[in-house]
C-alpha cells in the first residue's frame, strides 16, 4: 500500500500556479488518518462555477490540458491526445479517462467509508478496552486490599494460636508440677501416718498388757449349759491331722470350682467350634466356585487353601474333638480366609450393582435390571402359555382316555362328523369358485391367443406390403425441415402418435439404408391406428404391450 | 440417742415354723409372731441393747450391749437357757455370730483383738491385730471359711480361718496402703480386698492365698466406694467416687464395661419412672369436726404415683462440698438382683435416683426418680423385685413389670405428726438360704420376706407388718 496521496482541491485561490504548488506538495500522507480525512467534498452549487473556473480558465486551456494529460498518464491512463504530440484531443480517450476517474472516485469513496467505519469501530473498541482496564484496575486494587486484610487476620490468628500453645504448655507444666506436689505430699503423709500408727500400736500393746495383766476374772463366759453343735458332731482337738485335713478340704473346694469352670468352658468351646464349622461350610457353599490363586497358597502356609480339601477335612467328624493348638489355628485361619473371600465377593457384587445403577455397565455376564425383568416377564409368559397348553392337552387326553357314556360318545362323534362335513362343504365351495375363475381365465387366454394369431398374420401381411413399398420408393428427399419437436408422450392420442411417427421418420434419415428396419415405423403406425380403431380398450394399456412386441419384432 | 432396736426375722421350730420377729426396746427383747404380731417371748437384758442378731438356725438371739461390754444370748427353744459373755475392761465394739450359729465373735475396744467364744465347748480363740475397717470380717456363703483383715507393723494382712475348728488356714499380706474391706465371692473361692478411697486398688485372692489379679482404674482421685459380687460370681461391680461403676469378669479379671451415671439421661431405650405427688381428693361433705383419725391421716398424707418421663431427663444433681472428708459423691450403693439379671446402683451425687442396669445387655434399663433422697434399697431374695425407701411413709417397689408406690398406713399418734411418721430409713433383706434369715440392724427399716410380707420398723414404734 502506498501512501495516501491527498489531493486537496484548493477552494481559496484561483491561481494556476498554486494548483501545481498544491498538487506537488501534498503527496505526503499524514501519519494519522484521523486528522486528515480524505477531503474531496463535492463543491456546492454556489461556487460550482468558481470552483470549476479555478483550475482551467480560457487562458490556460492548453496548459491545463497538458497538465491533465500528464497527470493522467502518470496515473496510468491512456493519453487524452489523439496522437502523442498533437493538439487534438481524443474525445473517446477523454471520456474513458473520465469514466475511469469516476469509477476510481466511487471506489475511493467506498474505501473511505469503510475506513471511517473501521475507525469508528476501533474507536469504540478502544473505549471499551479502556473501560475494562479501568474496572480491572479497580478490582485489582480491591483484591490487593482484601489480601492485605486477610494476611493481617492470618497473622493475628497465628499469634493467637501460638499464645494458646504457650498457654497449653504452661498449663501442662503446671499440672505436672501439681502432680509431683501431690505425690510428694502423699509420701509425706504416708510416712507420717506410719509413724503415728507405730505410736498407736505401741499404745495398744501397752493397753493390752495392762488389760491382760489385770487378770480380770470378769472376762469370762457364763453359760447355763453348753449347747450341742449345730451339726450334732462332737468337738475335736486341733492337731496336725486336722490341719492337713483342712488344707485338703480347701484344695478340694478350689479344685471343684476350677473343674466346674473348665467344664463350662469346654462346653462353650465345643458349641462355638461347631458353630464355626457350620459357618465355614455355609460360607464355602455361598461362595461361587473360584480358582485358587497360587499366591494365596504360599501365604497361608500350613492352611489348606483348596475348598474341596477343606470340605474333605470337614467330613472328618473327630476333628472338632481335638483341641490342640494347630487344629484350632487351622480352623480359625480357614474361617478367616473364607470370610475374607466372602467379603470380597459381596463387595464385588455391591460394586456391580452400583455400576448398574449409574448406567455404565458394559460387562457381558451381568445383565441390567430392565433386561432381567424383561427376560423374567418373557419367561413367565412362556411358562403361562406352556401351562395352558399342557392343561388343554391334558383335558383332551382325559377326554380321550376317560370312558364316557355311549350316548355322549355318539353325540360327540356326531358332533365331530358334522364339523367335518361342514368343513368339507366349505372346501368344496372354495374349490368350485376357484374352478370357475380358472375357466374364465382359460377362456380369456384362448381368446387372446386367437387374437394374437390373427394379428400376427395381419402383421406379416403388412410387413410384406411395406417392404414392397420401400423397394418402390427408394429415393427420398434428405433435406427435411428441421423440426425439432420434442417427442410427445407415448400414451397420447392417435394424432400425436402420427406426429411421432412423422418425427421418427424424419429423424431416421441415415438409417434408411437398411431396408427392413426403415420400413417398420410406417407399418407399425398403420398397425397402431388399426388397433386403436379396432378395440375399445384404452390406448394406453394396449400400446405398451404391442409396442414392446413390435420392438421385439424389430430386434428379430 | 443411739439407735435402739434391730428387729430380725426367724422361724421357730417349736412353734411350727412360724415367722418370728425380734425387736428390742431399751433393755427388753421382744419376740413376736410375724403374722399376728403376737408377743411370744420376752427377755430382759442387763443394759440397753445396741445390737441383736439371730443365729443362722434361728435358735438363738444375741443381744450386745456395748457400753457394758456384755453379750447375752437367748434361746428360743428353751426360754430358761441363758448365756452371758463379759468382755470386762477389754470393752466391746462389735459382736456377731459365726455361720454355724454356735460361736460368737466379739471385737474388743480399739480393735485390740477378736475373741471367739464357743457355746459348745469351753474353748476360746483369739485373733490378734484385727483391722479396724468397715468390712474386716467376711464369711463365705457356705460358712466354711472366714477371712479377717489384720494390720501389723503398718502393713495389711489377711488371715483365712476354717470355721469348723478355727484353725488358721492361710495368712498373707496384701499390697494395699490401707485395707478398707474384704468380701468373698458367692462361690467361696475368690476374696476381693480393696484399698482405702485415697487409692483405687482392688486385689483378688484365691482361697489358698494366691494373688489372682490386681485392678487399678486411675490414680490420685478418690477411689473405690462400694463393691458387689454377682450371685453367680461371674461379675464384680466396683462403684467409685468418679460416679462410675466398673464391672470385672471372673475369667480374666479385667474390666468389661463401665457404667456412667450422668445427670442427664439421654438414651431413648431407658425408662425413667418419676415419682409425682397427687394430692388426694377431698369430699367436702364428708368433712366433719373434729376430724376422725382416718380422715386426718388421709388428708395429710400425700399420695404419690409413678409417671414415665420422656427422655432426655435431667436429674437433680448436687455438688458436694470440696473440703470435707468422705464427700457425698460417687456410687455408694450397689446390689445385684438374685437372678443375676439386674444391678441396682445409687450415685450419691444424684441422691434421688436409683439406677437399674440390665446385666445381660450391660446397658441402663430403668431409672427411678424419687421425690426425696433414697435411703436404702434391697432386692427380694427370690425374684427380681427391688424395694426402695426414701425416709417417708411410703415404700416403693420396682419389678420389670412396673413400678408402684405403697403407702404404709400408720397407727396411733404417728398419724397426726409428721416427725415420727417419716422414718423409713433402711431396708433389710432376708437372705434366703434354706430356712435361715439373716438380718442386720440399724434404725427403722424394711424387711422383705419370702411369703410376700414385709416388715417395717420405725424409730421407737412397734413393728408393723404389711402385705405386699
PDB file of N, CA and C in Angstrom, chain A residues 63-149:
ATOM      1  N   UNK A  63      -2.467  24.603 -21.136  1.00  0.00           N
ATOM      2  CA  UNK A  63      -1.661  24.109 -20.012  1.00  0.00           C
ATOM      3  C   UNK A  63      -2.440  23.120 -19.184  1.00  0.00           C
ATOM      4  N   UNK A  64      -3.664  23.529 -18.955  1.00  0.00           N
ATOM      5  CA  UNK A  64      -4.447  22.614 -18.097  1.00  0.00           C
ATOM      6  C   UNK A  64      -4.637  21.270 -18.783  1.00  0.00           C
ATOM      7  N   UNK A  65      -4.826  21.348 -20.109  1.00  0.00           N
ATOM      8  CA  UNK A  65      -4.994  20.075 -20.819  1.00  0.00           C
ATOM      9  C   UNK A  65      -3.710  19.250 -20.695  1.00  0.00           C
ATOM     10  N   UNK A  66      -2.620  19.977 -20.965  1.00  0.00           N
ATOM     11  CA  UNK A  66      -1.359  19.211 -20.907  1.00  0.00           C
ATOM     12  C   UNK A  66      -1.106  18.717 -19.493  1.00  0.00           C
ATOM     13  N   UNK A  67      -1.416  19.566 -18.571  1.00  0.00           N
ATOM     14  CA  UNK A  67      -1.267  19.133 -17.170  1.00  0.00           C
ATOM     15  C   UNK A  67      -2.102  17.920 -16.904  1.00  0.00           C
ATOM     16  N   UNK A  68      -3.351  17.969 -17.312  1.00  0.00           N
ATOM     17  CA  UNK A  68      -4.251  16.838 -17.095  1.00  0.00           C
ATOM     18  C   UNK A  68      -3.695  15.590 -17.752  1.00  0.00           C
ATOM     19  N   UNK A  69      -3.169  15.844 -18.999  1.00  0.00           N
ATOM     20  CA  UNK A  69      -2.644  14.688 -19.699  1.00  0.00           C
ATOM     21  C   UNK A  69      -1.497  14.080 -18.919  1.00  0.00           C
ATOM     22  N   UNK A  70      -0.644  14.959 -18.464  1.00  0.00           N
ATOM     23  CA  UNK A  70       0.481  14.452 -17.682  1.00  0.00           C
ATOM     24  C   UNK A  70       0.027  13.652 -16.485  1.00  0.00           C
ATOM     25  N   UNK A  71      -0.923  14.242 -15.774  1.00  0.00           N
ATOM     26  CA  UNK A  71      -1.413  13.554 -14.544  1.00  0.00           C
ATOM     27  C   UNK A  71      -2.007  12.222 -14.879  1.00  0.00           C
ATOM     28  N   UNK A  72      -2.802  12.273 -15.947  1.00  0.00           N
ATOM     29  CA  UNK A  72      -3.486  11.027 -16.275  1.00  0.00           C
ATOM     30  C   UNK A  72      -2.499   9.939 -16.684  1.00  0.00           C
ATOM     31  N   UNK A  73      -1.524  10.383 -17.494  1.00  0.00           N
ATOM     32  CA  UNK A  73      -0.549   9.368 -17.900  1.00  0.00           C
ATOM     33  C   UNK A  73       0.232   8.831 -16.716  1.00  0.00           C
ATOM     34  N   UNK A  74       0.554   9.757 -15.827  1.00  0.00           N
ATOM     35  CA  UNK A  74       1.269   9.238 -14.634  1.00  0.00           C
ATOM     36  C   UNK A  74       0.398   8.283 -13.843  1.00  0.00           C
ATOM     37  N   UNK A  75      -0.888   8.574 -13.891  1.00  0.00           N
ATOM     38  CA  UNK A  75      -1.789   7.654 -13.176  1.00  0.00           C
ATOM     39  C   UNK A  75      -2.019   6.358 -13.925  1.00  0.00           C
ATOM     40  N   UNK A  76      -1.558   6.331 -15.135  1.00  0.00           N
ATOM     41  CA  UNK A  76      -1.681   5.075 -15.865  1.00  0.00           C
ATOM     42  C   UNK A  76      -2.797   5.080 -16.879  1.00  0.00           C
ATOM     43  N   UNK A  77      -3.415   6.213 -17.080  1.00  0.00           N
ATOM     44  CA  UNK A  77      -4.491   6.243 -18.078  1.00  0.00           C
ATOM     45  C   UNK A  77      -3.892   6.516 -19.450  1.00  0.00           C
ATOM     46  N   UNK A  78      -4.578   6.145 -20.459  1.00  0.00           N
ATOM     47  CA  UNK A  78      -4.071   6.476 -21.783  1.00  0.00           C
ATOM     48  C   UNK A  78      -4.152   7.991 -22.017  1.00  0.00           C
ATOM     49  N   UNK A  79      -3.313   8.405 -22.888  1.00  0.00           N
ATOM     50  CA  UNK A  79      -3.225   9.847 -23.149  1.00  0.00           C
ATOM     51  C   UNK A  79      -4.526  10.352 -23.748  1.00  0.00           C
ATOM     52  N   UNK A  80      -4.784  11.619 -23.485  1.00  0.00           N
ATOM     53  CA  UNK A  80      -6.036  12.169 -23.996  1.00  0.00           C
ATOM     54  C   UNK A  80      -5.829  12.845 -25.350  1.00  0.00           C
ATOM     55  N   UNK A  81      -4.599  12.958 -25.725  1.00  0.00           N
ATOM     56  CA  UNK A  81      -4.344  13.500 -27.071  1.00  0.00           C
ATOM     57  C   UNK A  81      -4.591  12.414 -28.066  1.00  0.00           C
ATOM     58  N   UNK A  82      -5.041  12.858 -29.136  1.00  0.00           N
ATOM     59  CA  UNK A  82      -5.298  11.903 -30.217  1.00  0.00           C
ATOM     60  C   UNK A  82      -4.002  11.236 -30.646  1.00  0.00           C
ATOM     61  N   UNK A  83      -3.063  12.024 -30.929  1.00  0.00           N
ATOM     62  CA  UNK A  83      -1.734  11.440 -31.153  1.00  0.00           C
ATOM     63  C   UNK A  83      -0.796  11.880 -30.059  1.00  0.00           C
ATOM     64  N   UNK A  84       0.400  11.345 -30.081  1.00  0.00           N
ATOM     65  CA  UNK A  84       1.323  11.572 -28.953  1.00  0.00           C
ATOM     66  C   UNK A  84       1.728  13.036 -28.825  1.00  0.00           C
ATOM     67  N   UNK A  85       1.904  13.688 -29.897  1.00  0.00           N
ATOM     68  CA  UNK A  85       2.329  15.064 -29.754  1.00  0.00           C
ATOM     69  C   UNK A  85       1.365  16.056 -30.395  1.00  0.00           C
ATOM     70  N   UNK A  86       0.299  15.622 -30.818  1.00  0.00           N
ATOM     71  CA  UNK A  86      -0.657  16.525 -31.470  1.00  0.00           C
ATOM     72  C   UNK A  86      -1.498  17.316 -30.460  1.00  0.00           C
ATOM     73  N   UNK A  87      -2.289  18.209 -31.005  1.00  0.00           N
ATOM     74  CA  UNK A  87      -3.121  19.044 -30.138  1.00  0.00           C
ATOM     75  C   UNK A  87      -4.542  18.556 -30.110  1.00  0.00           C
ATOM     76  N   UNK A  88      -4.831  17.658 -30.909  1.00  0.00           N
ATOM     77  CA  UNK A  88      -6.206  17.175 -30.940  1.00  0.00           C
ATOM     78  C   UNK A  88      -6.451  16.249 -29.767  1.00  0.00           C
ATOM     79  N   UNK A  89      -7.511  16.467 -29.302  1.00  0.00           N
ATOM     80  CA  UNK A  89      -7.885  15.626 -28.129  1.00  0.00           C
ATOM     81  C   UNK A  89      -8.667  14.417 -28.580  1.00  0.00           C
ATOM     82  N   UNK A  90      -8.308  13.380 -27.919  1.00  0.00           N
ATOM     83  CA  UNK A  90      -9.035  12.142 -28.215  1.00  0.00           C
ATOM     84  C   UNK A  90     -10.255  12.093 -27.283  1.00  0.00           C
ATOM     85  N   UNK A  91     -11.352  12.399 -27.916  1.00  0.00           N
ATOM     86  CA  UNK A  91     -12.570  12.523 -27.100  1.00  0.00           C
ATOM     87  C   UNK A  91     -12.883  11.227 -26.368  1.00  0.00           C
ATOM     88  N   UNK A  92     -12.739  10.229 -27.140  1.00  0.00           N
ATOM     89  CA  UNK A  92     -13.067   8.918 -26.530  1.00  0.00           C
ATOM     90  C   UNK A  92     -12.156   8.654 -25.350  1.00  0.00           C
ATOM     91  N   UNK A  93     -10.905   8.904 -25.600  1.00  0.00           N
ATOM     92  CA  UNK A  93      -9.957   8.676 -24.508  1.00  0.00           C
ATOM     93  C   UNK A  93     -10.319   9.524 -23.320  1.00  0.00           C
ATOM     94  N   UNK A  94     -10.688  10.782 -23.629  1.00  0.00           N
ATOM     95  CA  UNK A  94     -11.049  11.657 -22.512  1.00  0.00           C
ATOM     96  C   UNK A  94     -12.224  11.077 -21.758  1.00  0.00           C
ATOM     97  N   UNK A  95     -13.195  10.703 -22.579  1.00  0.00           N
ATOM     98  CA  UNK A  95     -14.405  10.176 -21.911  1.00  0.00           C
ATOM     99  C   UNK A  95     -14.061   8.950 -21.078  1.00  0.00           C
ATOM    100  N   UNK A  96     -13.230   8.109 -21.680  1.00  0.00           N
ATOM    101  CA  UNK A  96     -12.830   6.913 -20.927  1.00  0.00           C
ATOM    102  C   UNK A  96     -12.120   7.288 -19.657  1.00  0.00           C
ATOM    103  N   UNK A  97     -11.207   8.207 -19.818  1.00  0.00           N
ATOM    104  CA  UNK A  97     -10.483   8.630 -18.608  1.00  0.00           C
ATOM    105  C   UNK A  97     -11.433   9.164 -17.564  1.00  0.00           C
ATOM    106  N   UNK A  98     -12.370   9.972 -18.050  1.00  0.00           N
ATOM    107  CA  UNK A  98     -13.339  10.499 -17.083  1.00  0.00           C
ATOM    108  C   UNK A  98     -14.090   9.392 -16.372  1.00  0.00           C
ATOM    109  N   UNK A  99     -14.472   8.477 -17.215  1.00  0.00           N
ATOM    110  CA  UNK A  99     -15.214   7.359 -16.629  1.00  0.00           C
ATOM    111  C   UNK A  99     -14.376   6.627 -15.590  1.00  0.00           C
ATOM    112  N   UNK A 100     -13.153   6.377 -15.993  1.00  0.00           N
ATOM    113  CA  UNK A 100     -12.267   5.685 -15.078  1.00  0.00           C
ATOM    114  C   UNK A 100     -12.090   6.491 -13.816  1.00  0.00           C
ATOM    115  N   UNK A 101     -11.936   7.750 -14.047  1.00  0.00           N
ATOM    116  CA  UNK A 101     -11.749   8.581 -12.862  1.00  0.00           C
ATOM    117  C   UNK A 101     -12.969   8.516 -11.948  1.00  0.00           C
ATOM    118  N   UNK A 102     -14.143   8.562 -12.594  1.00  0.00           N
ATOM    119  CA  UNK A 102     -15.365   8.463 -11.773  1.00  0.00           C
ATOM    120  C   UNK A 102     -15.398   7.157 -10.987  1.00  0.00           C
ATOM    121  N   UNK A 103     -15.063   6.122 -11.757  1.00  0.00           N
ATOM    122  CA  UNK A 103     -15.050   4.798 -11.086  1.00  0.00           C
ATOM    123  C   UNK A 103     -14.079   4.828  -9.921  1.00  0.00           C
ATOM    124  N   UNK A 104     -12.921   5.377 -10.213  1.00  0.00           N
ATOM    125  CA  UNK A 104     -11.916   5.459  -9.153  1.00  0.00           C
ATOM    126  C   UNK A 104     -12.453   6.255  -7.980  1.00  0.00           C
ATOM    127  N   UNK A 105     -13.130   7.333  -8.365  1.00  0.00           N
ATOM    128  CA  UNK A 105     -13.690   8.177  -7.301  1.00  0.00           C
ATOM    129  C   UNK A 105     -14.653   7.387  -6.422  1.00  0.00           C
ATOM    130  N   UNK A 106     -15.524   6.629  -7.110  1.00  0.00           N
ATOM    131  CA  UNK A 106     -16.504   5.824  -6.352  1.00  0.00           C
ATOM    132  C   UNK A 106     -15.803   4.875  -5.398  1.00  0.00           C
ATOM    133  N   UNK A 107     -14.804   4.230  -6.051  1.00  0.00           N
ATOM    134  CA  UNK A 107     -14.070   3.263  -5.226  1.00  0.00           C
ATOM    135  C   UNK A 107     -13.453   3.930  -4.020  1.00  0.00           C
ATOM    136  N   UNK A 108     -12.866   5.022  -4.291  1.00  0.00           N
ATOM    137  CA  UNK A 108     -12.207   5.715  -3.197  1.00  0.00           C
ATOM    138  C   UNK A 108     -13.198   6.108  -2.122  1.00  0.00           C
ATOM    139  N   UNK A 109     -14.356   6.581  -2.582  1.00  0.00           N
ATOM    140  CA  UNK A 109     -15.373   6.953  -1.596  1.00  0.00           C
ATOM    141  C   UNK A 109     -15.744   5.754  -0.728  1.00  0.00           C
ATOM    142  N   UNK A 110     -15.961   4.647  -1.434  1.00  0.00           N
ATOM    143  CA  UNK A 110     -16.335   3.435  -0.664  1.00  0.00           C
ATOM    144  C   UNK A 110     -15.237   3.080   0.337  1.00  0.00           C
ATOM    145  N   UNK A 111     -14.009   3.139  -0.204  1.00  0.00           N
ATOM    146  CA  UNK A 111     -12.902   2.787   0.703  1.00  0.00           C
ATOM    147  C   UNK A 111     -12.897   3.718   1.892  1.00  0.00           C
ATOM    148  N   UNK A 112     -13.129   4.968   1.592  1.00  0.00           N
ATOM    149  CA  UNK A 112     -13.125   5.933   2.684  1.00  0.00           C
ATOM    150  C   UNK A 112     -14.200   5.600   3.708  1.00  0.00           C
ATOM    151  N   UNK A 113     -15.397   5.264   3.144  1.00  0.00           N
ATOM    152  CA  UNK A 113     -16.474   4.882   4.085  1.00  0.00           C
ATOM    153  C   UNK A 113     -16.055   3.731   4.968  1.00  0.00           C
ATOM    154  N   UNK A 114     -15.458   2.743   4.286  1.00  0.00           N
ATOM    155  CA  UNK A 114     -15.023   1.569   5.075  1.00  0.00           C
ATOM    156  C   UNK A 114     -14.041   1.961   6.132  1.00  0.00           C
ATOM    157  N   UNK A 115     -13.098   2.771   5.693  1.00  0.00           N
ATOM    158  CA  UNK A 115     -12.073   3.150   6.660  1.00  0.00           C
ATOM    159  C   UNK A 115     -12.702   3.896   7.818  1.00  0.00           C
ATOM    160  N   UNK A 116     -13.659   4.775   7.467  1.00  0.00           N
ATOM    161  CA  UNK A 116     -14.297   5.522   8.546  1.00  0.00           C
ATOM    162  C   UNK A 116     -15.012   4.594   9.518  1.00  0.00           C
ATOM    163  N   UNK A 117     -15.724   3.611   8.908  1.00  0.00           N
ATOM    164  CA  UNK A 117     -16.439   2.632   9.728  1.00  0.00           C
ATOM    165  C   UNK A 117     -15.476   1.930  10.670  1.00  0.00           C
ATOM    166  N   UNK A 118     -14.379   1.445  10.055  1.00  0.00           N
ATOM    167  CA  UNK A 118     -13.400   0.729  10.863  1.00  0.00           C
ATOM    168  C   UNK A 118     -12.854   1.619  11.950  1.00  0.00           C
ATOM    169  N   UNK A 119     -12.598   2.847  11.544  1.00  0.00           N
ATOM    170  CA  UNK A 119     -12.085   3.815  12.502  1.00  0.00           C
ATOM    171  C   UNK A 119     -13.029   3.943  13.690  1.00  0.00           C
ATOM    172  N   UNK A 120     -14.357   4.065  13.364  1.00  0.00           N
ATOM    173  CA  UNK A 120     -15.332   4.183  14.445  1.00  0.00           C
ATOM    174  C   UNK A 120     -15.309   2.949  15.338  1.00  0.00           C
ATOM    175  N   UNK A 121     -15.287   1.790  14.614  1.00  0.00           N
ATOM    176  CA  UNK A 121     -15.279   0.553  15.398  1.00  0.00           C
ATOM    177  C   UNK A 121     -14.090   0.514  16.326  1.00  0.00           C
ATOM    178  N   UNK A 122     -12.952   0.819  15.749  1.00  0.00           N
ATOM    179  CA  UNK A 122     -11.742   0.769  16.572  1.00  0.00           C
ATOM    180  C   UNK A 122     -11.848   1.742  17.722  1.00  0.00           C
ATOM    181  N   UNK A 123     -12.439   2.890  17.419  1.00  0.00           N
ATOM    182  CA  UNK A 123     -12.596   3.854  18.486  1.00  0.00           C
ATOM    183  C   UNK A 123     -13.439   3.303  19.624  1.00  0.00           C
ATOM    184  N   UNK A 124     -14.590   2.691  19.227  1.00  0.00           N
ATOM    185  CA  UNK A 124     -15.447   2.132  20.297  1.00  0.00           C
ATOM    186  C   UNK A 124     -14.741   1.006  21.013  1.00  0.00           C
ATOM    187  N   UNK A 125     -14.013   0.151  20.261  1.00  0.00           N
ATOM    188  CA  UNK A 125     -13.243  -0.912  20.915  1.00  0.00           C
ATOM    189  C   UNK A 125     -12.283  -0.340  21.928  1.00  0.00           C
ATOM    190  N   UNK A 126     -11.621   0.680  21.491  1.00  0.00           N
ATOM    191  CA  UNK A 126     -10.649   1.300  22.373  1.00  0.00           C
ATOM    192  C   UNK A 126     -11.331   1.787  23.645  1.00  0.00           C
ATOM    193  N   UNK A 127     -12.499   2.437  23.444  1.00  0.00           N
ATOM    194  CA  UNK A 127     -13.221   2.920  24.628  1.00  0.00           C
ATOM    195  C   UNK A 127     -13.553   1.765  25.554  1.00  0.00           C
ATOM    196  N   UNK A 128     -14.080   0.733  24.900  1.00  0.00           N
ATOM    197  CA  UNK A 128     -14.463  -0.439  25.706  1.00  0.00           C
ATOM    198  C   UNK A 128     -13.267  -0.979  26.480  1.00  0.00           C
ATOM    199  N   UNK A 129     -12.149  -1.113  25.775  1.00  0.00           N
ATOM    200  CA  UNK A 129     -10.971  -1.652  26.435  1.00  0.00           C
ATOM    201  C   UNK A 129     -10.541  -0.762  27.567  1.00  0.00           C
ATOM    202  N   UNK A 130     -10.635   0.513  27.338  1.00  0.00           N
ATOM    203  CA  UNK A 130     -10.221   1.417  28.410  1.00  0.00           C
ATOM    204  C   UNK A 130     -11.111   1.242  29.628  1.00  0.00           C
ATOM    205  N   UNK A 131     -12.433   1.090  29.372  1.00  0.00           N
ATOM    206  CA  UNK A 131     -13.360   0.865  30.488  1.00  0.00           C
ATOM    207  C   UNK A 131     -12.992  -0.401  31.253  1.00  0.00           C
ATOM    208  N   UNK A 132     -12.768  -1.460  30.424  1.00  0.00           N
ATOM    209  CA  UNK A 132     -12.386  -2.730  31.077  1.00  0.00           C
ATOM    210  C   UNK A 132     -11.137  -2.552  31.911  1.00  0.00           C
ATOM    211  N   UNK A 133     -10.214  -1.921  31.322  1.00  0.00           N
ATOM    212  CA  UNK A 133      -8.946  -1.722  32.011  1.00  0.00           C
ATOM    213  C   UNK A 133      -9.175  -1.012  33.329  1.00  0.00           C
ATOM    214  N   UNK A 134     -10.003   0.060  33.247  1.00  0.00           N
ATOM    215  CA  UNK A 134     -10.259   0.804  34.478  1.00  0.00           C
ATOM    216  C   UNK A 134     -10.899  -0.095  35.520  1.00  0.00           C
ATOM    217  N   UNK A 135     -11.906  -0.855  35.078  1.00  0.00           N
ATOM    218  CA  UNK A 135     -12.597  -1.734  36.037  1.00  0.00           C
ATOM    219  C   UNK A 135     -11.632  -2.735  36.642  1.00  0.00           C
ATOM    220  N   UNK A 136     -10.799  -3.346  35.786  1.00  0.00           N
ATOM    221  CA  UNK A 136      -9.871  -4.356  36.282  1.00  0.00           C
ATOM    222  C   UNK A 136      -8.903  -3.749  37.277  1.00  0.00           C
ATOM    223  N   UNK A 137      -8.494  -2.557  36.963  1.00  0.00           N
ATOM    224  CA  UNK A 137      -7.596  -1.909  37.908  1.00  0.00           C
ATOM    225  C   UNK A 137      -8.271  -1.751  39.263  1.00  0.00           C
ATOM    226  N   UNK A 138      -9.551  -1.316  39.173  1.00  0.00           N
ATOM    227  CA  UNK A 138     -10.304  -1.208  40.432  1.00  0.00           C
ATOM    228  C   UNK A 138     -10.337  -2.513  41.186  1.00  0.00           C
ATOM    229  N   UNK A 139     -10.675  -3.562  40.442  1.00  0.00           N
ATOM    230  CA  UNK A 139     -10.790  -4.884  41.075  1.00  0.00           C
ATOM    231  C   UNK A 139      -9.469  -5.306  41.688  1.00  0.00           C
ATOM    232  N   UNK A 140      -8.433  -5.043  40.928  1.00  0.00           N
ATOM    233  CA  UNK A 140      -7.113  -5.417  41.440  1.00  0.00           C
ATOM    234  C   UNK A 140      -6.849  -4.711  42.751  1.00  0.00           C
ATOM    235  N   UNK A 141      -7.207  -3.447  42.764  1.00  0.00           N
ATOM    236  CA  UNK A 141      -6.996  -2.696  43.998  1.00  0.00           C
ATOM    237  C   UNK A 141      -7.744  -3.340  45.152  1.00  0.00           C
ATOM    238  N   UNK A 142      -9.021  -3.642  44.864  1.00  0.00           N
ATOM    239  CA  UNK A 142      -9.855  -4.233  45.908  1.00  0.00           C
ATOM    240  C   UNK A 142      -9.238  -5.533  46.422  1.00  0.00           C
ATOM    241  N   UNK A 143      -8.850  -6.389  45.469  1.00  0.00           N
ATOM    242  CA  UNK A 143      -8.293  -7.678  45.877  1.00  0.00           C
ATOM    243  C   UNK A 143      -7.030  -7.484  46.680  1.00  0.00           C
ATOM    244  N   UNK A 144      -6.229  -6.516  46.235  1.00  0.00           N
ATOM    245  CA  UNK A 144      -4.987  -6.289  46.995  1.00  0.00           C
ATOM    246  C   UNK A 144      -5.319  -5.913  48.425  1.00  0.00           C
ATOM    247  N   UNK A 145      -6.322  -5.032  48.545  1.00  0.00           N
ATOM    248  CA  UNK A 145      -6.685  -4.614  49.898  1.00  0.00           C
ATOM    249  C   UNK A 145      -7.191  -5.781  50.714  1.00  0.00           C
ATOM    250  N   UNK A 146      -8.021  -6.611  50.038  1.00  0.00           N
ATOM    251  CA  UNK A 146      -8.550  -7.792  50.739  1.00  0.00           C
ATOM    252  C   UNK A 146      -7.428  -8.692  51.212  1.00  0.00           C
ATOM    253  N   UNK A 147      -6.488  -8.908  50.286  1.00  0.00           N
ATOM    254  CA  UNK A 147      -5.373  -9.789  50.653  1.00  0.00           C
ATOM    255  C   UNK A 147      -4.662  -9.259  51.869  1.00  0.00           C
ATOM    256  N   UNK A 148      -4.470  -7.978  51.841  1.00  0.00           N
ATOM    257  CA  UNK A 148      -3.765  -7.398  52.981  1.00  0.00           C
ATOM    258  C   UNK A 148      -4.545  -7.657  54.262  1.00  0.00           C
ATOM    259  N   UNK A 149      -5.879  -7.441  54.138  1.00  0.00           N
ATOM    260  CA  UNK A 149      -6.710  -7.673  55.313  1.00  0.00           C
ATOM    261  C   UNK A 149      -6.608  -9.103  55.807  1.00  0.00           C
TER     262      UNK A 149
END
